[in-house]
Short mmCIF file of C-alpha atoms in Angstrom, two decimals:
data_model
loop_
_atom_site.label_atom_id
_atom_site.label_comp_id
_atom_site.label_asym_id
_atom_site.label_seq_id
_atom_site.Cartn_x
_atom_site.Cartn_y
_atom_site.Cartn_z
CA UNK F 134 -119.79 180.23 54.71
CA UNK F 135 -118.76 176.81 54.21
CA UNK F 136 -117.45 177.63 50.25
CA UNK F 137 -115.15 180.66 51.76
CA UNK F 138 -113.70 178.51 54.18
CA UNK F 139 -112.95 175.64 51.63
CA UNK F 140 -112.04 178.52 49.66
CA UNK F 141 -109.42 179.64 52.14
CA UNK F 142 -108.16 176.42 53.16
CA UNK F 143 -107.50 175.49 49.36
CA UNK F 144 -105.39 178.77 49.30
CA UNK F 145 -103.41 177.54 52.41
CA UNK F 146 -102.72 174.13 51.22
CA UNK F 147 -101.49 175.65 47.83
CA UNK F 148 -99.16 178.46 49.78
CA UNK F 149 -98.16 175.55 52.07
CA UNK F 150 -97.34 173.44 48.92
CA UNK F 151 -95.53 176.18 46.74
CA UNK F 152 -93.27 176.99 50.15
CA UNK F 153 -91.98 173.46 50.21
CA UNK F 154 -91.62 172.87 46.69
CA UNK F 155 -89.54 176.25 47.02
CA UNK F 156 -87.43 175.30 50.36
CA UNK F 157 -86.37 171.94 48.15
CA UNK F 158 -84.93 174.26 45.33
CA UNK F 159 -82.33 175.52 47.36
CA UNK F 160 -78.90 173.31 47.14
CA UNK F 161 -78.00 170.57 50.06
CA UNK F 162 -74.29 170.65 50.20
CA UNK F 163 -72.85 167.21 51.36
CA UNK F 164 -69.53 167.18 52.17
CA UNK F 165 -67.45 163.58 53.41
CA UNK F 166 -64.35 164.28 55.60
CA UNK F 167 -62.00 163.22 53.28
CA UNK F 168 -61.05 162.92 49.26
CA UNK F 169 -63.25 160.76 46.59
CA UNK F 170 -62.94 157.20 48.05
CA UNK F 171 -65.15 153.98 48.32
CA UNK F 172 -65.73 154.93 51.87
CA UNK F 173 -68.34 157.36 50.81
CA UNK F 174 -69.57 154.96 47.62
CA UNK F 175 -73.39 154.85 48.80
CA UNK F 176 -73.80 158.90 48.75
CA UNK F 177 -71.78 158.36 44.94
CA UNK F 178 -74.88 155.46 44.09
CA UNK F 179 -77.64 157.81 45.60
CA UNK F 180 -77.14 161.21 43.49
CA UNK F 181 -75.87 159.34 40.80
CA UNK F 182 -78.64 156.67 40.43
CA UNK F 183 -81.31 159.57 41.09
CA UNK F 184 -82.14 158.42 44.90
CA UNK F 185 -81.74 161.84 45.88
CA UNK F 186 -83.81 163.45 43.11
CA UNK F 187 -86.34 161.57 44.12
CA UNK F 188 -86.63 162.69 47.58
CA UNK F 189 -86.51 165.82 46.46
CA UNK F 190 -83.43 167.20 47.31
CA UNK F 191 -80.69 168.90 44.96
CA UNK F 192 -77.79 167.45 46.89
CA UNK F 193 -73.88 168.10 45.63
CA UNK F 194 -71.16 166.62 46.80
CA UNK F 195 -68.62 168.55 47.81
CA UNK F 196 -64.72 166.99 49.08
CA UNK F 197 -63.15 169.08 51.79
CA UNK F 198 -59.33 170.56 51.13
CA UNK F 199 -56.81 169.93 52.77
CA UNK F 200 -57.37 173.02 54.54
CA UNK F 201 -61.27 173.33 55.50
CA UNK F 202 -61.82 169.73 57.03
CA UNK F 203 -65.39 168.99 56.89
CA UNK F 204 -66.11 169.81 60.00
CA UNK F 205 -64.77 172.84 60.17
CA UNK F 206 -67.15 173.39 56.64
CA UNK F 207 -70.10 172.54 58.34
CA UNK F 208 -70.19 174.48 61.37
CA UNK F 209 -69.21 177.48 58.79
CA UNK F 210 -72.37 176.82 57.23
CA UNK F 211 -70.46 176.52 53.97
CA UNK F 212 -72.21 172.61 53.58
CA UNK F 213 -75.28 171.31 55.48
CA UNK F 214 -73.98 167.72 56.29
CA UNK F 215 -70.86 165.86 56.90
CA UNK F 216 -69.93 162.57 57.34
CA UNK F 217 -67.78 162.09 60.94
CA UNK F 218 -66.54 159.23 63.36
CA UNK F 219 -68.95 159.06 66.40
CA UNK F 220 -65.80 160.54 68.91
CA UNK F 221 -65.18 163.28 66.69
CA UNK F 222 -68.70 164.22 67.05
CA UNK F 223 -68.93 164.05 70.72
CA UNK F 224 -65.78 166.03 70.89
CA UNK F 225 -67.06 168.54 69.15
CA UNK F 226 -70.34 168.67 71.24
CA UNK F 227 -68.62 169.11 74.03
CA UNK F 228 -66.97 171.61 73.07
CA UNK F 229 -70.16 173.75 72.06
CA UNK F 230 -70.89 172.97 68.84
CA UNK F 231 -74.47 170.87 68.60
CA UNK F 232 -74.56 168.02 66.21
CA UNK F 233 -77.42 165.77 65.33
CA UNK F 234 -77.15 162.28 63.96
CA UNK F 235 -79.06 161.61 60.83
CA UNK F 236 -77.75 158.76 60.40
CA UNK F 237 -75.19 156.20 61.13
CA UNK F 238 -73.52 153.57 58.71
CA UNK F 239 -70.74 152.00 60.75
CA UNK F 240 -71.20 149.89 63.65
CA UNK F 241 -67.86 148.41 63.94
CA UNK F 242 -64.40 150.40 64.78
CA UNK F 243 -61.94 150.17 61.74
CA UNK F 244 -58.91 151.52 63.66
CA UNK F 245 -55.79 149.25 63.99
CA UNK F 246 -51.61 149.94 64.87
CA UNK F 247 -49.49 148.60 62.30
CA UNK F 248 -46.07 148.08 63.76
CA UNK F 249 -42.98 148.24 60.89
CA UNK F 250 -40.75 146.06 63.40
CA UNK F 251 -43.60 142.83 63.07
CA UNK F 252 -43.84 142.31 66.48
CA UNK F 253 -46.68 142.87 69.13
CA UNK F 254 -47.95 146.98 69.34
CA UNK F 255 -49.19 146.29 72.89
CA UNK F 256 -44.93 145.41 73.12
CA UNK F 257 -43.34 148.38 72.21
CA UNK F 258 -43.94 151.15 74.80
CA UNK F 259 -42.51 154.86 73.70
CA UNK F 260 -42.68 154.23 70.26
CA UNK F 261 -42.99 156.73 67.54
CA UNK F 262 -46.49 155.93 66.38
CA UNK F 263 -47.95 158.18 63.13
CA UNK F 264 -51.55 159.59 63.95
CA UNK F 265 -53.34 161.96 61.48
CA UNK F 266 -53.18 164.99 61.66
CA UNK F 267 -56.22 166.26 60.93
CA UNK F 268 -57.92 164.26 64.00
CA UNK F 269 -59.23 160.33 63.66
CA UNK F 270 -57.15 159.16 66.39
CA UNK F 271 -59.01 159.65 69.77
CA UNK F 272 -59.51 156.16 70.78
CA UNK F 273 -55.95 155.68 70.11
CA UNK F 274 -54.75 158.11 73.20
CA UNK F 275 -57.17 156.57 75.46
CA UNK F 276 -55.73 153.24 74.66
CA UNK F 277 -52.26 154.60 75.02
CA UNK F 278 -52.95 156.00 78.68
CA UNK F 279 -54.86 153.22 79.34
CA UNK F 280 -52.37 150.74 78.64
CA UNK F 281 -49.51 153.20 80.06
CA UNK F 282 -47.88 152.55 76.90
CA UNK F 283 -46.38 156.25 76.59
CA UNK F 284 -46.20 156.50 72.43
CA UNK F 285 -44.91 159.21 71.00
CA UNK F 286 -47.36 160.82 68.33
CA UNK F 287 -45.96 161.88 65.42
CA UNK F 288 -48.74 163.51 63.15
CA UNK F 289 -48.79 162.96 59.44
CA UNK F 290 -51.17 164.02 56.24
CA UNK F 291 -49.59 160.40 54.30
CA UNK F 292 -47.84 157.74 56.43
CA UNK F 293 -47.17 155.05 53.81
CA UNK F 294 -43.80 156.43 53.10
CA UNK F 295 -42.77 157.30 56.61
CA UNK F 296 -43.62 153.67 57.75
CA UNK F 297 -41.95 152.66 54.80
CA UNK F 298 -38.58 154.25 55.02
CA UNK F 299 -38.35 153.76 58.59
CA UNK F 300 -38.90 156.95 60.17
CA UNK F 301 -41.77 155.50 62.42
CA UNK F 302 -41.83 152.10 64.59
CA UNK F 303 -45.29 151.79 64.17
CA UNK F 304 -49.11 153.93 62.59
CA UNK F 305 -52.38 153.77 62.85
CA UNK F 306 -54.22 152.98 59.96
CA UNK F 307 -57.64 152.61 59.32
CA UNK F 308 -58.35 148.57 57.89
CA UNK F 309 -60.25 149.89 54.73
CA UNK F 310 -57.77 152.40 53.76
CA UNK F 311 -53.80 152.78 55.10
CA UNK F 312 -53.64 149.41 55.82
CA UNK F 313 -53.87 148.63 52.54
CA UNK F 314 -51.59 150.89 51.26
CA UNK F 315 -49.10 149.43 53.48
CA UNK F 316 -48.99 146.03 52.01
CA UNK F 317 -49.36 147.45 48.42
CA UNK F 318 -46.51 149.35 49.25
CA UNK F 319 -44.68 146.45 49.94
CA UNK F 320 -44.53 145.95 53.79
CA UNK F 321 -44.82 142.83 55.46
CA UNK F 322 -47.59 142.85 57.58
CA UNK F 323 -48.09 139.18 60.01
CA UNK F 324 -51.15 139.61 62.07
CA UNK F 325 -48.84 139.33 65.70
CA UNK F 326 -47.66 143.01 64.27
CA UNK F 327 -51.62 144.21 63.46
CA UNK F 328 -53.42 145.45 66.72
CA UNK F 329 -56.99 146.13 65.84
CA UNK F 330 -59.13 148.20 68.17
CA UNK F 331 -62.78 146.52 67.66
CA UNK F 332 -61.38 143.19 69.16
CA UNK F 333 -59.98 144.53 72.12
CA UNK F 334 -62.76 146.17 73.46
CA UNK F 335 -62.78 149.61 71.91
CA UNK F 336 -65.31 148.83 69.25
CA UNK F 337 -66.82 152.13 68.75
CA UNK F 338 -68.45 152.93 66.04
CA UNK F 339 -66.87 155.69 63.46
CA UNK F 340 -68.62 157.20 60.14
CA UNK F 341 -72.38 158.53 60.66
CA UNK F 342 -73.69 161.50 58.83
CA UNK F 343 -74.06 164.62 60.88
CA UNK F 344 -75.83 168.09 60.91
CA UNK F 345 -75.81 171.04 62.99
CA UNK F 346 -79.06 170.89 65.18
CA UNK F 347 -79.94 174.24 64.39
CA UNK F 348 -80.21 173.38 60.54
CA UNK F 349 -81.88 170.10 62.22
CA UNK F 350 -84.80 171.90 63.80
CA UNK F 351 -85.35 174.38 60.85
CA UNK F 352 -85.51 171.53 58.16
CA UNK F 353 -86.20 167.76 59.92
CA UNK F 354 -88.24 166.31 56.97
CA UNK F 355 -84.95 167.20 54.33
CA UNK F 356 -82.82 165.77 56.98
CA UNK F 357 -85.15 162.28 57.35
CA UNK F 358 -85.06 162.70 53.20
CA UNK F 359 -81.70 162.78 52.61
CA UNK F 360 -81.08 160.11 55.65
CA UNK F 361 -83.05 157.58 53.71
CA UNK F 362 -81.74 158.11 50.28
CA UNK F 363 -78.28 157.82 51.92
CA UNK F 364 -79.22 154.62 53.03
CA UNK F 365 -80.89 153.51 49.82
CA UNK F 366 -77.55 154.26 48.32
CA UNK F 367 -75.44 152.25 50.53
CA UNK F 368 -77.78 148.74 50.46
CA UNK F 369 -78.19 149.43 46.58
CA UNK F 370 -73.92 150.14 46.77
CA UNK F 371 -73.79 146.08 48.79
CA UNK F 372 -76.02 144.95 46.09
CA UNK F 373 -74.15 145.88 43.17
CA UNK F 374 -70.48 146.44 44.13
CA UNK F 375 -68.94 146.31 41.02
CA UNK F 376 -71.32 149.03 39.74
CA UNK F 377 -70.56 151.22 42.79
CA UNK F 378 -67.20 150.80 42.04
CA UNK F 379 -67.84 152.25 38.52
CA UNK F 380 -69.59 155.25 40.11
CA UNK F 381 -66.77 155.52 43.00
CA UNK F 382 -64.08 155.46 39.89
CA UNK F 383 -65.63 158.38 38.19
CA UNK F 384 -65.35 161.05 41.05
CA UNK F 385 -62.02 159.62 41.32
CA UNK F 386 -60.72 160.60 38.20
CA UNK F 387 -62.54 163.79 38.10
CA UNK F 388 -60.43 164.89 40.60
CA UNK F 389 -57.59 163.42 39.68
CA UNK F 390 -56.46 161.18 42.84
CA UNK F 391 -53.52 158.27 43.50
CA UNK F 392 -55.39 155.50 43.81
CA UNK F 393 -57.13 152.38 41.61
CA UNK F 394 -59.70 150.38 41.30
CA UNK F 395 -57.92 147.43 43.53
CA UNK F 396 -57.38 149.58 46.04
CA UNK F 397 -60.87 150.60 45.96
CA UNK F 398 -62.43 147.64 45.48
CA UNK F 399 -60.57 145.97 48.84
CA UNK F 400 -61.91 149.76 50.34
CA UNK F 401 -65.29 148.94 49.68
CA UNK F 402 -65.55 145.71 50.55
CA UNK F 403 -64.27 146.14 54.04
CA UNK F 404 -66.73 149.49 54.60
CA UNK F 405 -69.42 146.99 53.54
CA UNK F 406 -68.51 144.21 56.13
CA UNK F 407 -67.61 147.22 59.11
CA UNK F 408 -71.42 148.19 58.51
CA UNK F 409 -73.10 144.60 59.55
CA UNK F 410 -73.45 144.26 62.91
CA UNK F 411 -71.60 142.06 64.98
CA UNK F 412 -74.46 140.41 67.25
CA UNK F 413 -77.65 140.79 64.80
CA UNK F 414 -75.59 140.34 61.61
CA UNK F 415 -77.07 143.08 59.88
CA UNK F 416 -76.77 146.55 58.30
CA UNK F 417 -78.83 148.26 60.53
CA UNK F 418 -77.61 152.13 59.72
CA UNK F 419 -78.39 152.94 63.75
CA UNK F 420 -76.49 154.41 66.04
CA UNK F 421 -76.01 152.18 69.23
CA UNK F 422 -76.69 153.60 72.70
CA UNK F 423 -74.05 151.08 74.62
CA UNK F 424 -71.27 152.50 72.20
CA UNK F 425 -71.94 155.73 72.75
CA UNK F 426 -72.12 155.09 76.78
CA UNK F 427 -68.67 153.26 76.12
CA UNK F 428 -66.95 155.86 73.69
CA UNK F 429 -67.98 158.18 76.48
CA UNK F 430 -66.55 157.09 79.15
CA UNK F 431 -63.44 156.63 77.33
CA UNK F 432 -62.65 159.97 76.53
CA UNK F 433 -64.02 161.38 79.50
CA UNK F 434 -61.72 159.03 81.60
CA UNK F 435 -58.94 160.10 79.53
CA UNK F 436 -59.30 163.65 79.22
CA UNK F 437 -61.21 164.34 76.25
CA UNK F 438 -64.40 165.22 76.72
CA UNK F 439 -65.00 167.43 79.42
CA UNK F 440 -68.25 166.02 79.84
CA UNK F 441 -70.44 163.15 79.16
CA UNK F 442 -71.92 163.18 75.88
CA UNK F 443 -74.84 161.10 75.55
CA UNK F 444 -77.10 159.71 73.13
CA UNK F 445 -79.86 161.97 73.61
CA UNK F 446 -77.30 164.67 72.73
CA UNK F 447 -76.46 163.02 69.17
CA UNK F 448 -80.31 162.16 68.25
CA UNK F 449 -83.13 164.21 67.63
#
Protein backbone atom coordinates (compact mmCIF):
# COMPACT_ATOMS: atom_id res chain seq x y z
CA UNK A 1 0.00 0.00 0.00
CA UNK A 2 2.63 2.25 1.02
CA UNK A 3 4.79 1.60 -2.59
CA UNK A 4 1.40 2.60 -4.66
CA UNK A 5 1.02 5.61 -2.81
CA UNK A 6 4.76 6.68 -3.18
CA UNK A 7 4.11 5.42 -6.50
CA UNK A 8 1.31 7.89 -7.10
CA UNK A 9 2.69 10.76 -5.40
CA UNK A 10 6.00 10.44 -7.58
CA UNK A 11 3.58 10.63 -10.63
CA UNK A 12 2.02 13.88 -9.17
CA UNK A 13 5.16 15.62 -8.39
CA UNK A 14 6.44 14.77 -11.98
CA UNK A 15 2.89 16.04 -13.69
CA UNK A 16 3.16 18.99 -11.24
CA UNK A 17 6.80 19.57 -12.44
CA UNK A 18 6.31 19.03 -16.32
CA UNK A 19 3.10 21.67 -15.99
CA UNK A 20 5.37 24.38 -14.71
CA UNK A 21 8.28 23.75 -16.72
CA UNK A 22 5.52 24.01 -19.58
CA UNK A 23 3.58 27.31 -18.22
CA UNK A 24 7.39 28.98 -18.29
CA UNK A 25 7.69 28.13 -22.11
CA UNK A 26 5.12 30.37 -23.05
CA UNK A 27 6.48 34.12 -23.89
CA UNK A 28 6.20 37.12 -21.10
CA UNK A 29 5.71 40.17 -23.16
CA UNK A 30 7.11 43.33 -21.36
CA UNK A 31 6.25 46.34 -22.72
CA UNK A 32 7.66 50.13 -21.15
CA UNK A 33 5.31 53.09 -21.96
CA UNK A 34 7.50 54.71 -24.11
CA UNK A 35 10.51 54.26 -26.92
CA UNK A 36 14.12 52.55 -26.09
CA UNK A 37 15.50 54.94 -23.40
CA UNK A 38 17.72 54.71 -20.19
CA UNK A 39 14.57 55.01 -18.23
CA UNK A 40 13.89 51.39 -18.75
CA UNK A 41 17.95 50.41 -18.66
CA UNK A 42 17.53 47.73 -15.71
CA UNK A 43 14.80 45.51 -17.77
CA UNK A 44 17.74 46.11 -20.93
CA UNK A 45 20.62 44.63 -18.07
CA UNK A 46 18.17 41.79 -16.90
CA UNK A 47 17.30 39.92 -20.36
CA UNK A 48 20.40 40.90 -21.68
CA UNK A 49 22.76 39.74 -18.85
CA UNK A 50 20.53 36.44 -18.54
CA UNK A 51 18.66 37.59 -15.12
CA UNK A 52 15.56 36.67 -16.66
CA UNK A 53 16.63 33.29 -18.06
CA UNK A 54 17.43 32.42 -14.97
CA UNK A 55 14.20 32.84 -13.33
CA UNK A 56 12.84 31.12 -15.82
CA UNK A 57 11.00 33.30 -17.82
CA UNK A 58 11.26 33.95 -21.75
CA UNK A 59 10.61 37.65 -21.41
CA UNK A 60 10.71 40.13 -24.75
CA UNK A 61 10.64 43.43 -24.75
CA UNK A 62 8.35 44.98 -26.66
CA UNK A 63 8.16 49.32 -27.23
CA UNK A 64 4.63 50.56 -27.64
CA UNK A 65 3.74 52.78 -31.02
CA UNK A 66 2.77 55.70 -31.10
CA UNK A 67 -0.59 54.41 -31.43
CA UNK A 68 -1.14 51.39 -28.81
CA UNK A 69 0.30 53.13 -25.56
CA UNK A 70 1.24 50.50 -23.21
CA UNK A 71 -1.49 50.59 -21.38
CA UNK A 72 -3.83 50.35 -23.71
CA UNK A 73 -1.46 46.94 -24.82
CA UNK A 74 -1.83 45.49 -21.65
CA UNK A 75 -5.33 45.55 -20.83
CA UNK A 76 -5.64 44.10 -24.62
CA UNK A 77 -3.77 41.28 -23.42
CA UNK A 78 -1.40 41.88 -26.32
CA UNK A 79 1.74 42.12 -23.38
CA UNK A 80 1.55 40.85 -19.76
CA UNK A 81 3.33 43.84 -18.01
CA UNK A 82 3.89 47.47 -18.36
CA UNK A 83 5.76 49.90 -16.79
CA UNK A 84 3.31 53.11 -15.55
CA UNK A 85 3.43 56.26 -13.19
CA UNK A 86 1.58 55.40 -9.89
CA UNK A 87 -1.53 58.15 -10.98
CA UNK A 88 -1.88 56.64 -14.20
CA UNK A 89 -2.47 53.44 -12.51
CA UNK A 90 -4.97 54.58 -10.06
CA UNK A 91 -6.74 56.30 -12.84
CA UNK A 92 -7.10 53.51 -14.57
CA UNK A 93 -8.40 51.47 -11.52
CA UNK A 94 -10.86 53.63 -11.04
CA UNK A 95 -12.05 53.49 -13.96
CA UNK A 96 -12.51 49.55 -13.95
CA UNK A 97 -9.59 48.22 -15.06
CA UNK A 98 -7.64 46.17 -12.01
CA UNK A 99 -3.95 46.60 -11.83
CA UNK A 100 -1.51 45.01 -9.48
CA UNK A 101 1.87 46.37 -8.52
CA UNK A 102 4.75 44.05 -8.97
CA UNK A 103 6.90 46.29 -8.38
CA UNK A 104 7.91 49.82 -7.96
CA UNK A 105 11.31 51.58 -8.91
CA UNK A 106 10.68 55.28 -8.38
CA UNK A 107 10.09 56.86 -5.18
CA UNK A 108 10.60 60.38 -6.07
CA UNK A 109 8.30 62.58 -8.62
CA UNK A 110 10.43 63.67 -11.73
CA UNK A 111 7.84 66.18 -13.04
CA UNK A 112 8.89 69.89 -13.33
CA UNK A 113 7.39 73.31 -15.55
CA UNK A 114 9.97 74.78 -17.56
CA UNK A 115 8.97 78.32 -18.33
CA UNK A 116 10.64 79.81 -21.91
CA UNK A 117 10.13 83.49 -20.43
CA UNK A 118 12.86 82.54 -17.22
CA UNK A 119 10.79 83.74 -14.72
CA UNK A 120 8.76 82.06 -11.81
CA UNK A 121 5.89 79.18 -13.26
CA UNK A 122 3.93 79.70 -10.02
CA UNK A 123 3.99 83.67 -11.80
CA UNK A 124 2.45 83.29 -14.91
CA UNK A 125 -1.27 82.40 -14.54
CA UNK A 126 -3.17 81.48 -18.08
CA UNK A 127 -0.25 80.47 -19.73
CA UNK A 128 0.00 78.13 -22.60
CA UNK A 129 1.71 75.24 -20.87
CA UNK A 130 2.62 71.90 -23.27
CA UNK A 131 1.39 68.58 -21.53
CA UNK A 132 1.70 65.18 -23.33
CA UNK A 133 -0.55 63.97 -25.00
CA UNK A 134 -0.61 60.65 -24.43
CA UNK A 135 -1.29 61.22 -20.49
CA UNK A 136 1.79 61.85 -17.76
CA UNK A 137 0.44 65.02 -16.63
CA UNK A 138 -2.15 64.42 -13.80
CA UNK A 139 -0.42 65.96 -10.96
CA UNK A 140 0.06 68.87 -13.11
CA UNK A 141 -3.94 69.78 -13.27
CA UNK A 142 -4.28 69.29 -9.67
CA UNK A 143 -1.53 71.72 -9.11
CA UNK A 144 -3.05 74.06 -11.62
CA UNK A 145 -6.59 74.09 -9.78
CA UNK A 146 -4.96 74.04 -6.76
CA UNK A 147 -2.98 76.99 -7.20
CA UNK A 148 -5.96 78.68 -9.34
CA UNK A 149 -3.39 79.24 -11.82
CA UNK A 150 -5.86 78.65 -14.92
CA UNK A 151 -3.06 77.27 -17.68
CA UNK A 152 -4.01 76.59 -20.80
CA UNK A 153 -2.99 72.93 -21.92
CA UNK A 154 -1.75 72.60 -25.07
CA UNK A 155 -1.00 68.80 -25.79
CA UNK A 156 2.06 67.75 -27.70
CA UNK A 157 3.84 64.23 -28.89
CA UNK A 158 7.59 66.53 -28.95
CA UNK A 159 7.73 69.92 -27.17
CA UNK A 160 11.40 70.82 -27.63
CA UNK A 161 10.66 72.70 -30.74
CA UNK A 162 7.45 74.33 -29.67
CA UNK A 163 9.20 75.70 -26.48
CA UNK A 164 11.86 76.54 -28.66
CA UNK A 165 10.31 78.64 -31.31
CA UNK A 166 8.06 80.26 -29.01
CA UNK A 167 4.77 78.88 -29.51
CA UNK A 168 4.42 77.97 -25.71
CA UNK A 169 5.21 80.21 -22.46
CA UNK A 170 6.05 77.38 -20.59
CA UNK A 171 6.05 72.73 -20.58
CA UNK A 172 6.28 70.22 -18.48
CA UNK A 173 9.06 68.09 -18.75
CA UNK A 174 10.09 65.24 -17.00
CA UNK A 175 13.96 66.04 -15.21
CA UNK A 176 15.50 62.80 -16.79
CA UNK A 177 14.24 63.34 -20.19
CA UNK A 178 12.65 66.87 -21.83
CA UNK A 179 14.44 68.81 -19.61
CA UNK A 180 17.36 67.86 -21.03
CA UNK A 181 16.51 68.26 -24.36
CA UNK A 182 15.70 71.72 -23.61
CA UNK A 183 19.09 72.88 -22.66
CA UNK A 184 20.72 70.70 -25.43
CA UNK A 185 18.56 72.44 -27.59
CA UNK A 186 19.89 75.51 -26.60
CA UNK A 187 17.46 77.18 -24.07
CA UNK A 188 18.43 78.95 -21.15
CA UNK A 189 17.16 77.39 -18.30
CA UNK A 190 17.98 79.50 -14.50
CA UNK A 191 16.49 77.50 -11.76
CA UNK A 192 13.87 80.75 -10.71
CA UNK A 193 12.24 79.53 -14.29
CA UNK A 194 12.36 75.46 -13.21
CA UNK A 195 9.33 74.52 -10.90
CA UNK A 196 9.82 70.98 -9.79
CA UNK A 197 6.91 69.06 -8.32
CA UNK A 198 8.76 66.67 -5.63
CA UNK A 199 9.86 69.87 -3.66
CA UNK A 200 6.69 71.41 -3.40
CA UNK A 201 4.84 68.83 -1.92
CA UNK A 202 3.59 66.69 -4.77
CA UNK A 203 6.26 64.08 -4.52
CA UNK A 204 4.48 61.14 -5.80
CA UNK A 205 6.02 58.52 -6.97
CA UNK A 206 5.83 57.66 -10.97
CA UNK A 207 7.33 54.40 -12.84
CA UNK A 208 6.39 50.88 -11.13
CA UNK A 209 5.77 47.82 -13.16
CA UNK A 210 2.18 46.77 -13.45
CA UNK A 211 -0.08 43.73 -14.36
CA UNK A 212 -3.60 43.09 -14.75
CA UNK A 213 -4.78 41.24 -11.50
CA UNK A 214 -6.45 38.70 -13.35
CA UNK A 215 -3.06 37.57 -15.06
CA UNK A 216 -1.86 38.29 -11.26
CA UNK A 217 -3.96 35.61 -9.65
CA UNK A 218 -3.51 33.00 -12.52
CA UNK A 219 0.40 33.28 -12.47
CA UNK A 220 1.81 35.05 -8.90
CA UNK A 221 5.11 33.05 -8.73
CA UNK A 222 6.09 34.43 -12.70
CA UNK A 223 4.98 37.74 -11.50
CA UNK A 224 7.34 37.57 -8.01
CA UNK A 225 10.02 36.03 -10.82
CA UNK A 226 10.08 38.55 -13.11
CA UNK A 227 9.69 41.33 -10.13
CA UNK A 228 13.00 40.22 -8.79
CA UNK A 229 14.98 39.88 -11.91
CA UNK A 230 13.69 43.41 -12.71
CA UNK A 231 15.19 44.50 -9.72
CA UNK A 232 18.40 42.55 -10.10
CA UNK A 233 18.67 44.43 -13.32
CA UNK A 234 18.27 47.83 -12.06
CA UNK A 235 20.95 47.52 -8.82
CA UNK A 236 23.30 45.54 -11.33
CA UNK A 237 22.28 48.78 -14.03
CA UNK A 238 23.63 51.45 -10.61
CA UNK A 239 26.55 49.22 -10.36
CA UNK A 240 27.83 49.34 -13.70
CA UNK A 241 26.42 52.41 -15.52
CA UNK A 242 28.60 52.68 -18.20
CA UNK A 243 27.87 49.03 -19.15
CA UNK A 244 24.09 49.68 -18.95
CA UNK A 245 24.61 52.38 -21.07
CA UNK A 246 26.20 49.98 -23.65
CA UNK A 247 23.15 47.70 -23.37
CA UNK A 248 20.63 50.87 -23.36
CA UNK A 249 22.66 52.04 -26.74
CA UNK A 250 22.01 48.85 -28.53
CA UNK A 251 18.08 48.82 -28.43
CA UNK A 252 18.57 52.29 -29.35
CA UNK A 253 20.02 51.85 -32.54
CA UNK A 254 18.06 48.86 -33.34
CA UNK A 255 15.31 50.92 -33.62
CA UNK A 256 16.73 53.61 -34.97
CA UNK A 257 15.90 56.65 -32.45
CA UNK A 258 17.17 60.63 -32.09
CA UNK A 259 19.02 60.47 -29.30
CA UNK A 260 22.92 59.75 -27.91
CA UNK A 261 24.76 58.45 -25.53
CA UNK A 262 25.02 62.04 -23.54
CA UNK A 263 21.69 62.34 -23.52
CA UNK A 264 21.37 58.98 -22.16
CA UNK A 265 23.89 58.91 -19.92
CA UNK A 266 22.46 62.34 -18.00
CA UNK A 267 18.89 60.01 -18.45
CA UNK A 268 20.24 57.39 -16.47
CA UNK A 269 21.87 58.97 -14.00
CA UNK A 270 18.95 61.01 -12.85
CA UNK A 271 16.46 57.63 -12.98
CA UNK A 272 19.19 56.22 -10.71
CA UNK A 273 19.16 59.13 -8.10
CA UNK A 274 14.86 59.50 -8.47
CA UNK A 275 14.97 55.72 -7.23
CA UNK A 276 16.85 56.36 -3.64
CA UNK A 277 14.71 57.36 -1.21
CA UNK A 278 14.58 60.60 0.22
CA UNK A 279 14.34 59.79 4.14
CA UNK A 280 16.13 56.17 4.25
CA UNK A 281 18.54 56.98 1.39
CA UNK A 282 18.03 53.92 -0.34
CA UNK A 283 16.74 52.02 -3.41
CA UNK A 284 14.15 50.30 -1.84
CA UNK A 285 11.95 49.23 -5.18
CA UNK A 286 8.57 49.60 -2.74
CA UNK A 287 5.73 51.25 -3.25
CA UNK A 288 4.94 53.76 -0.34
CA UNK A 289 1.52 53.72 1.36
CA UNK A 290 1.65 57.71 2.44
CA UNK A 291 2.16 58.50 -1.40
CA UNK A 292 -0.41 56.65 -2.49
CA UNK A 293 -2.85 58.17 0.42
CA UNK A 294 -1.42 61.61 -0.91
CA UNK A 295 -1.63 60.99 -4.81
CA UNK A 296 -5.14 60.03 -3.83
CA UNK A 297 -6.43 62.62 -2.41
CA UNK A 298 -5.09 64.76 -5.02
CA UNK A 299 -6.89 63.59 -7.81
CA UNK A 300 -9.87 62.82 -6.01
CA UNK A 301 -9.97 66.51 -4.74
CA UNK A 302 -9.48 67.58 -8.16
CA UNK A 303 -11.67 65.55 -10.12
CA UNK A 304 -9.84 62.65 -11.23
CA UNK A 305 -10.49 59.79 -9.64
CA UNK A 306 -13.90 59.20 -8.88
CA UNK A 307 -12.94 57.32 -6.00
CA UNK A 308 -10.27 56.62 -3.57
CA UNK A 309 -7.79 54.29 -4.75
CA UNK A 310 -5.86 52.74 -2.13
CA UNK A 311 -2.96 50.72 -1.55
CA UNK A 312 -4.60 47.57 -0.95
CA UNK A 313 -6.07 48.12 -4.44
CA UNK A 314 -2.46 48.36 -6.16
CA UNK A 315 -0.85 45.29 -4.06
CA UNK A 316 -1.56 41.82 -3.98
Amino acid sequence: MRKRVRYLLAILLAFGIHHAMAADDEPFVFMPQWTAQAQFAGYYVAEAKGFYREAGLKVKIVHPSSTQPSAKSLINNQCQATTLTLCEAMEMIDGGSPLVNILQTSMNNAMVIVSARGVNPLTQKGARVGIWNVGFGQLAICMDKKEHLNYRWVPFAQNVNLVVAGALDMTLAMSYNEYYQLIQAGLEISEQAVYRFSDHNYNVQEDGVYMTRAYYKKHPDRAKRFAQASRKGWEWAAAHPEEALDIVMQYVRRDKLETNRVMQRLMLKEILRLQVDRESKKREFRLRPDMVRKASRLMVECGLLKHEVTYEDLKE
